[in-house]
Coordinates of C-alpha atoms and ligand atoms in Angstrom, one line a residue:
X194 CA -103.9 -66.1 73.8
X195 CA -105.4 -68.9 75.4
X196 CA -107.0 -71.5 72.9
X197 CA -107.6 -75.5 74.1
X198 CA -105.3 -78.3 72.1
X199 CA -105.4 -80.5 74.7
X200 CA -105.3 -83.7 73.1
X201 CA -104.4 -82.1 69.5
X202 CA -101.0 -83.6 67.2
X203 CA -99.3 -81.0 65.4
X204 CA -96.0 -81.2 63.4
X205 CA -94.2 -77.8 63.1
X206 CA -91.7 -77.3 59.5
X207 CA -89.0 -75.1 59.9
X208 CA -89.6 -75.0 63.9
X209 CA -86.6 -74.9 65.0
X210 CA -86.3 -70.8 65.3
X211 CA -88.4 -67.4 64.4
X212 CA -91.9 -68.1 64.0
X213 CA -91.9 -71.7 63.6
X214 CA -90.6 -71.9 67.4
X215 CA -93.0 -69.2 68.6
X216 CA -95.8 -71.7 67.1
X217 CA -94.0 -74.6 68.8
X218 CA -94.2 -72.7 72.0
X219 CA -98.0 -71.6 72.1
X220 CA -99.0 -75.2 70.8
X221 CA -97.3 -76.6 73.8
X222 CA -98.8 -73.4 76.2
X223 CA -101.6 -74.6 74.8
X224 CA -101.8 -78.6 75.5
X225 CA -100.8 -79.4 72.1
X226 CA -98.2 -82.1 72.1
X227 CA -95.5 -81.5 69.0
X228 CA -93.5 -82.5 66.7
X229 CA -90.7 -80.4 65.9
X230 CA -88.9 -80.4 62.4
X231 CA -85.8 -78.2 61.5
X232 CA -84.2 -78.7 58.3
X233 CA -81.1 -81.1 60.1
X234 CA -80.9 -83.1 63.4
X235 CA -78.5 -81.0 64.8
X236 CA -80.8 -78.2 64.9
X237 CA -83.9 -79.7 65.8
X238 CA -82.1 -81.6 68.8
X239 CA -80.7 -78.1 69.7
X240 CA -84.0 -76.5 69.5
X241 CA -85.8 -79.1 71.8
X242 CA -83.5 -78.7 73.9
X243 CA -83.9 -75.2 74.6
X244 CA -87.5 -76.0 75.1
X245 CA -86.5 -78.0 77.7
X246 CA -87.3 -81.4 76.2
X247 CA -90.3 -81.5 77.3
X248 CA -92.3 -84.8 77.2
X249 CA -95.3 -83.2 74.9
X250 CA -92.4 -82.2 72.1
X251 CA -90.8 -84.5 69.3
X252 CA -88.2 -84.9 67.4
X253 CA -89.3 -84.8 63.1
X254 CA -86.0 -83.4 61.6
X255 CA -85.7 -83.6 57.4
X256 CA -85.2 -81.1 54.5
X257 CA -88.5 -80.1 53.1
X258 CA -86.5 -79.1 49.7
X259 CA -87.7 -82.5 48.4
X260 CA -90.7 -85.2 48.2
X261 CA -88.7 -87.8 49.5
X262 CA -87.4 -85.7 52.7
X263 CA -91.4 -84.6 53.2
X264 CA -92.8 -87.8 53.5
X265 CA -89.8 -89.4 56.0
X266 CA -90.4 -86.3 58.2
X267 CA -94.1 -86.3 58.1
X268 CA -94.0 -90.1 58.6
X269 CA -91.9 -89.8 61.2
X270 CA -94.3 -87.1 62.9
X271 CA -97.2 -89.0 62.4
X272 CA -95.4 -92.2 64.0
X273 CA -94.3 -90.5 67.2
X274 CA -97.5 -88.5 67.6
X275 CA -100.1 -91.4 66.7
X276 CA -101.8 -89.4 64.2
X277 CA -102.0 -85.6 62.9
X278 CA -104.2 -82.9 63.7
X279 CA -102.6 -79.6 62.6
X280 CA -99.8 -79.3 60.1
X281 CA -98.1 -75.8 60.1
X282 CA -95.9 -75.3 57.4
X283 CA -93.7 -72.5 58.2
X284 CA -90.1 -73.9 57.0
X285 CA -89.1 -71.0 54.2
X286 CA -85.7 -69.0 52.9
X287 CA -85.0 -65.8 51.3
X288 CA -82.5 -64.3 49.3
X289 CA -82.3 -61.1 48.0
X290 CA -81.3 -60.1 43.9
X291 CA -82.6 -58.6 40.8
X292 CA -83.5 -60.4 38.3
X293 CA -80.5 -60.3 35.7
X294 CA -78.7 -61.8 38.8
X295 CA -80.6 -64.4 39.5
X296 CA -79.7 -67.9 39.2
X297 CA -80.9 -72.0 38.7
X298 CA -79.5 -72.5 42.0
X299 CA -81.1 -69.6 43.7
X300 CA -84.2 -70.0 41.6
X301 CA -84.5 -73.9 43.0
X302 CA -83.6 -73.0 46.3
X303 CA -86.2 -71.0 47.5
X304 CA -89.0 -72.4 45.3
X305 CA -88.1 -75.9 46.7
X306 CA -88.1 -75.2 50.3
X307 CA -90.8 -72.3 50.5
X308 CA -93.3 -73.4 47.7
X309 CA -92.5 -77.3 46.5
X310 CA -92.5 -78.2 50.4
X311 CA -95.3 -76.9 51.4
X312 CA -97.1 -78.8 48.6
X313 CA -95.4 -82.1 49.5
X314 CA -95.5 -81.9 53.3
X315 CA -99.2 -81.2 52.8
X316 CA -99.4 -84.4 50.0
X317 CA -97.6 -86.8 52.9
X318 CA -99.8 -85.9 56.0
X319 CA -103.3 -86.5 53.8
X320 CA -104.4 -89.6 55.3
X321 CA -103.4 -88.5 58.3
X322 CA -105.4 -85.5 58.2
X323 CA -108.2 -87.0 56.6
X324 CA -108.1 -89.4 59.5
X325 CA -108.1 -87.2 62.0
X326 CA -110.8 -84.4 60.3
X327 CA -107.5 -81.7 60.9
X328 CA -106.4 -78.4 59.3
X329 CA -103.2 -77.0 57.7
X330 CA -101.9 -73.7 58.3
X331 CA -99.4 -72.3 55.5
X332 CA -97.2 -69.4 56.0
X333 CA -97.2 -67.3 53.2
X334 CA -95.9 -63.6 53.6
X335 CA -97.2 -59.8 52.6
X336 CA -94.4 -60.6 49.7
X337 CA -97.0 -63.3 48.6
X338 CA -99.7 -60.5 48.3
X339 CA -97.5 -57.5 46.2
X340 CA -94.0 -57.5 44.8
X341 CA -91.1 -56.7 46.2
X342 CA -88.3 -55.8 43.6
X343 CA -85.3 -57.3 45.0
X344 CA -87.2 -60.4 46.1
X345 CA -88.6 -61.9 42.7
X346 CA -88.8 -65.6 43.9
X347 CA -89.7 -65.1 46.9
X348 CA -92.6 -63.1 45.6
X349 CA -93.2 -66.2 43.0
X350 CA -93.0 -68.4 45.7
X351 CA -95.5 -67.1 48.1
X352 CA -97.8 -66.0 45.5
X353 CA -97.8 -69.6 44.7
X354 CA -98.4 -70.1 48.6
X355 CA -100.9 -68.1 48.9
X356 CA -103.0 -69.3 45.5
X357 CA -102.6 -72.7 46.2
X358 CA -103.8 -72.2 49.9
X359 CA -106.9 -71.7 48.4
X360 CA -106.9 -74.7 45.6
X361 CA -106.4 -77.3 48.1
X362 CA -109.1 -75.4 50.2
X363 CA -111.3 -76.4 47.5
X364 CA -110.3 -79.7 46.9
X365 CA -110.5 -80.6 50.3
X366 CA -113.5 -79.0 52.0
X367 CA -115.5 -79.7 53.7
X368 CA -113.2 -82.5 55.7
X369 CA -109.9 -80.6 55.7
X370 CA -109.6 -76.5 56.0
X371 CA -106.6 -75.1 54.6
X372 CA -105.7 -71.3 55.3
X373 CA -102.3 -69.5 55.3
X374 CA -101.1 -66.3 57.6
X375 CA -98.9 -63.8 55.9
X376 CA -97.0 -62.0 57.9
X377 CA -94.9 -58.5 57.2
X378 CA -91.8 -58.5 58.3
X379 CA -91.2 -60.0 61.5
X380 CA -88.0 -59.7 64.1
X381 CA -86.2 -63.0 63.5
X382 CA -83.4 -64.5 61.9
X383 CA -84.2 -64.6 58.3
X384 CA -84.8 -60.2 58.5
X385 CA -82.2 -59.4 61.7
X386 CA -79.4 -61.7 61.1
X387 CA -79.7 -62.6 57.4
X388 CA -80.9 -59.2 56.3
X389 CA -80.3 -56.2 58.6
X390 CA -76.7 -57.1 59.6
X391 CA -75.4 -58.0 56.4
X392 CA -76.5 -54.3 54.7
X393 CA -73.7 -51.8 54.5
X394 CA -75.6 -49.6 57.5
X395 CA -77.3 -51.8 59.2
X396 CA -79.2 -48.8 60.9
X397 CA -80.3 -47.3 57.8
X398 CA -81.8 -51.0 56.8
X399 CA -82.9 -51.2 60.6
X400 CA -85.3 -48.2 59.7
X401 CA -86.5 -48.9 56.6
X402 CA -87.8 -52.1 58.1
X403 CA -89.6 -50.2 60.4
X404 CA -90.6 -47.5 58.2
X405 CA -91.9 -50.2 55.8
X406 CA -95.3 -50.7 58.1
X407 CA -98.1 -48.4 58.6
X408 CA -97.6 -49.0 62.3
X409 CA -94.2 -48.8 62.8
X410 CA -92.4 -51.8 63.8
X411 CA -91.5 -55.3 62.9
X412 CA -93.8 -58.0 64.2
X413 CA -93.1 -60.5 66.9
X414 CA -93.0 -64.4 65.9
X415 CA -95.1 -64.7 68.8
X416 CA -97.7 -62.3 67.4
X417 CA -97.7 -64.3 64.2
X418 CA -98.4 -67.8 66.3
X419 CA -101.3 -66.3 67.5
X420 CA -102.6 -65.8 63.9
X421 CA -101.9 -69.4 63.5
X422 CA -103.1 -70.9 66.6
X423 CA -106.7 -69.1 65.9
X424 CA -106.5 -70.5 62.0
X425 CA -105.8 -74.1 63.4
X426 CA -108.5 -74.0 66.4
X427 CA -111.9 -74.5 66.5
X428 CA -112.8 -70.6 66.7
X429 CA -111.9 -70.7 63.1
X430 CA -114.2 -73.5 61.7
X431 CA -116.1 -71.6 59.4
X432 CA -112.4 -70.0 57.8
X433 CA -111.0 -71.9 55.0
X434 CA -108.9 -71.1 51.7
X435 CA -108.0 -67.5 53.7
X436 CA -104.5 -65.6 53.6
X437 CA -105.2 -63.4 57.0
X438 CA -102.4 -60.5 56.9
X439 CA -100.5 -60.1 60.1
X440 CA -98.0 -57.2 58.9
X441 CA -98.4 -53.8 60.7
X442 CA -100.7 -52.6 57.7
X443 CA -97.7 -53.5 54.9
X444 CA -100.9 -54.7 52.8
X445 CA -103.0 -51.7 53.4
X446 CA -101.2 -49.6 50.7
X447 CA -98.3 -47.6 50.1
Ligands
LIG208 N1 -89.5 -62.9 59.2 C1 -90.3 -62.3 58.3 O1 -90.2 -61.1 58.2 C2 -91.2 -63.1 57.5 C3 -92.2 -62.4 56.8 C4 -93.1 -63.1 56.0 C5 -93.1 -64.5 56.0 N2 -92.1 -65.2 56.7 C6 -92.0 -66.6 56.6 O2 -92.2 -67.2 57.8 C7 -91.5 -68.5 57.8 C8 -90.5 -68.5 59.0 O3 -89.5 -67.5 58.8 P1 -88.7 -66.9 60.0 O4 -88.7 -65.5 59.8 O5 -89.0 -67.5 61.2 O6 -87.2 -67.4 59.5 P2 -86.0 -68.1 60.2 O7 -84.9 -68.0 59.3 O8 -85.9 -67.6 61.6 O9 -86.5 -69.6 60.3 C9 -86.7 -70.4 59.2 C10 -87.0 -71.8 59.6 O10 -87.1 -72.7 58.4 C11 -86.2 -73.8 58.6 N3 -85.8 -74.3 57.3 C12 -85.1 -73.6 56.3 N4 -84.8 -74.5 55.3 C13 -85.4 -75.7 55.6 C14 -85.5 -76.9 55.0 N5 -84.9 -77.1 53.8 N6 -86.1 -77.9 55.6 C15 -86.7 -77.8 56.8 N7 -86.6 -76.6 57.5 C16 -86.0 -75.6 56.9 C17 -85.1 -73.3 59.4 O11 -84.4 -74.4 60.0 C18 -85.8 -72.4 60.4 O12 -86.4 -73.2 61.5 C19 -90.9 -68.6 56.5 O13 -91.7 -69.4 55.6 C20 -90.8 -67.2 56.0 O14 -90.7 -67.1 54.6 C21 -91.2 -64.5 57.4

């Protein structure tokens, strides 16, 4: 994909691995210069480094589970870029349960990082964006569009994602778009590593991955940072308040 960002600022959450770095990646393909954000410094150092350090890529490391750790790492974004163009918000966790299992700590885990994040990371880089005229790209997840049974506040927190993708699209058009990309499931950590290895046959969980998507497969993170390049370029200028599925036809039905 080749879209221009030449010039364009853009602070990554939860960059440092799976689709996060995938976005990092085509930003910078793409003339973008970033800033990078993993949840600790260790990580994000580890993760620019891989990337080479290159001169166009920043360090913005802080824990998105709470207001105070939003606005230091959007402040520090802002800082190092000069300003804000396009904020991707793609730090998130799982964890899998039913719901008699399920407790406070789990409950204010994910909801923290995946929903309360999002809202406060957006909240910090306003002026910026108003500044700037920029966009925000949210990533939500087919799991924000249906339920999932063993993934209640996941669901809850991508469903609140995906609904309040479209409030702030309200509030703030026509200066600011906001959209959101929700992806099926997608080869990376959080579904090979944290999911698929830890089941008790790890082939058996491989397939029904696979089986789970009318085509077939898992999705790439580099096929997801696609989705969320086109939401944050120009191309989509008339596209606000959307959640655009990228999941192999998970959405489609059952
Ligand atoms: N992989 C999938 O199948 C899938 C499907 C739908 C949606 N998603 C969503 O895509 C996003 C990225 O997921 P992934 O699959 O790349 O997962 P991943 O586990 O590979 O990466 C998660 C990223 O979030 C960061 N992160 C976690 N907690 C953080 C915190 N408190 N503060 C800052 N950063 C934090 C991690 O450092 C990491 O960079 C998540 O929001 C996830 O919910 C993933």
């Amino acid at each position: 994909m080749k879209i221009d960002f030449a010039g364009k600022r853009v602070l990554v959450t939860g960059g440092s691995r799976g689709i996060g770095r995938a976005a990092v990646e085509a930003f910078l393909e793409n003339g973008a210069r970033v800033a990078l954000n993993g949840r600790t410094a260790q990580s994000t150092a580890a993760a620019l480094a891989e990337l080479g350090n290159n001169e166009s890529l920043l360090s913005a490391p802080g824990d998105v589970a709470t207001a105070a750790g939003c606005e230091a790492m959007v402040a520090a974004a802002v800082k190092g870029l000069g300003g804000l163009d396009i904020l991707v918000n793609c730090a998130g966790v799982d964890r899998h349960g039913r719901l008699g299992n399920i407790d406070e700590e789990t409950w204010d885990y994910i909801i923290d990082i995946n929903l309360k994040g999002t809202f406060f990371c957006i909240q910090a880089s306003l002026s910026a964006l108003r500044e700037s005229g920029g966009n925000v790209v949210n990533i939500g997840s087919d799991a924000g569009l249906m339920g999932s049974e063993d993934l209640i506040v996941y669901c809850a927190s991508k469903g609140g994602v995906v609904n309040m993708t479209r409030a702030m699209a309200l509030e703030l058009a026509p200066g600011i778009r906001v959209n959101c990309v929700c992806p099926g499931y997608v080869d990376t950590d959080m579904v090979r590593r944290d999911g698929i290895e830890q089941a008790d046959d790890p082939a058996a969980a491989e397939q029904k991955v696979i089986d789970y998507a009318p085509l077939r497969r898992m999705g790439e993170p580099a096929e997801i940072a696609s989705a969320i390049l086109y939401l944050a370029s120009d191309d989509a200028r008339f596209v606000t308040g959307a959640a655009l599925q990228i999941d192999g036809g998970s959405t489609a039905g059952q």
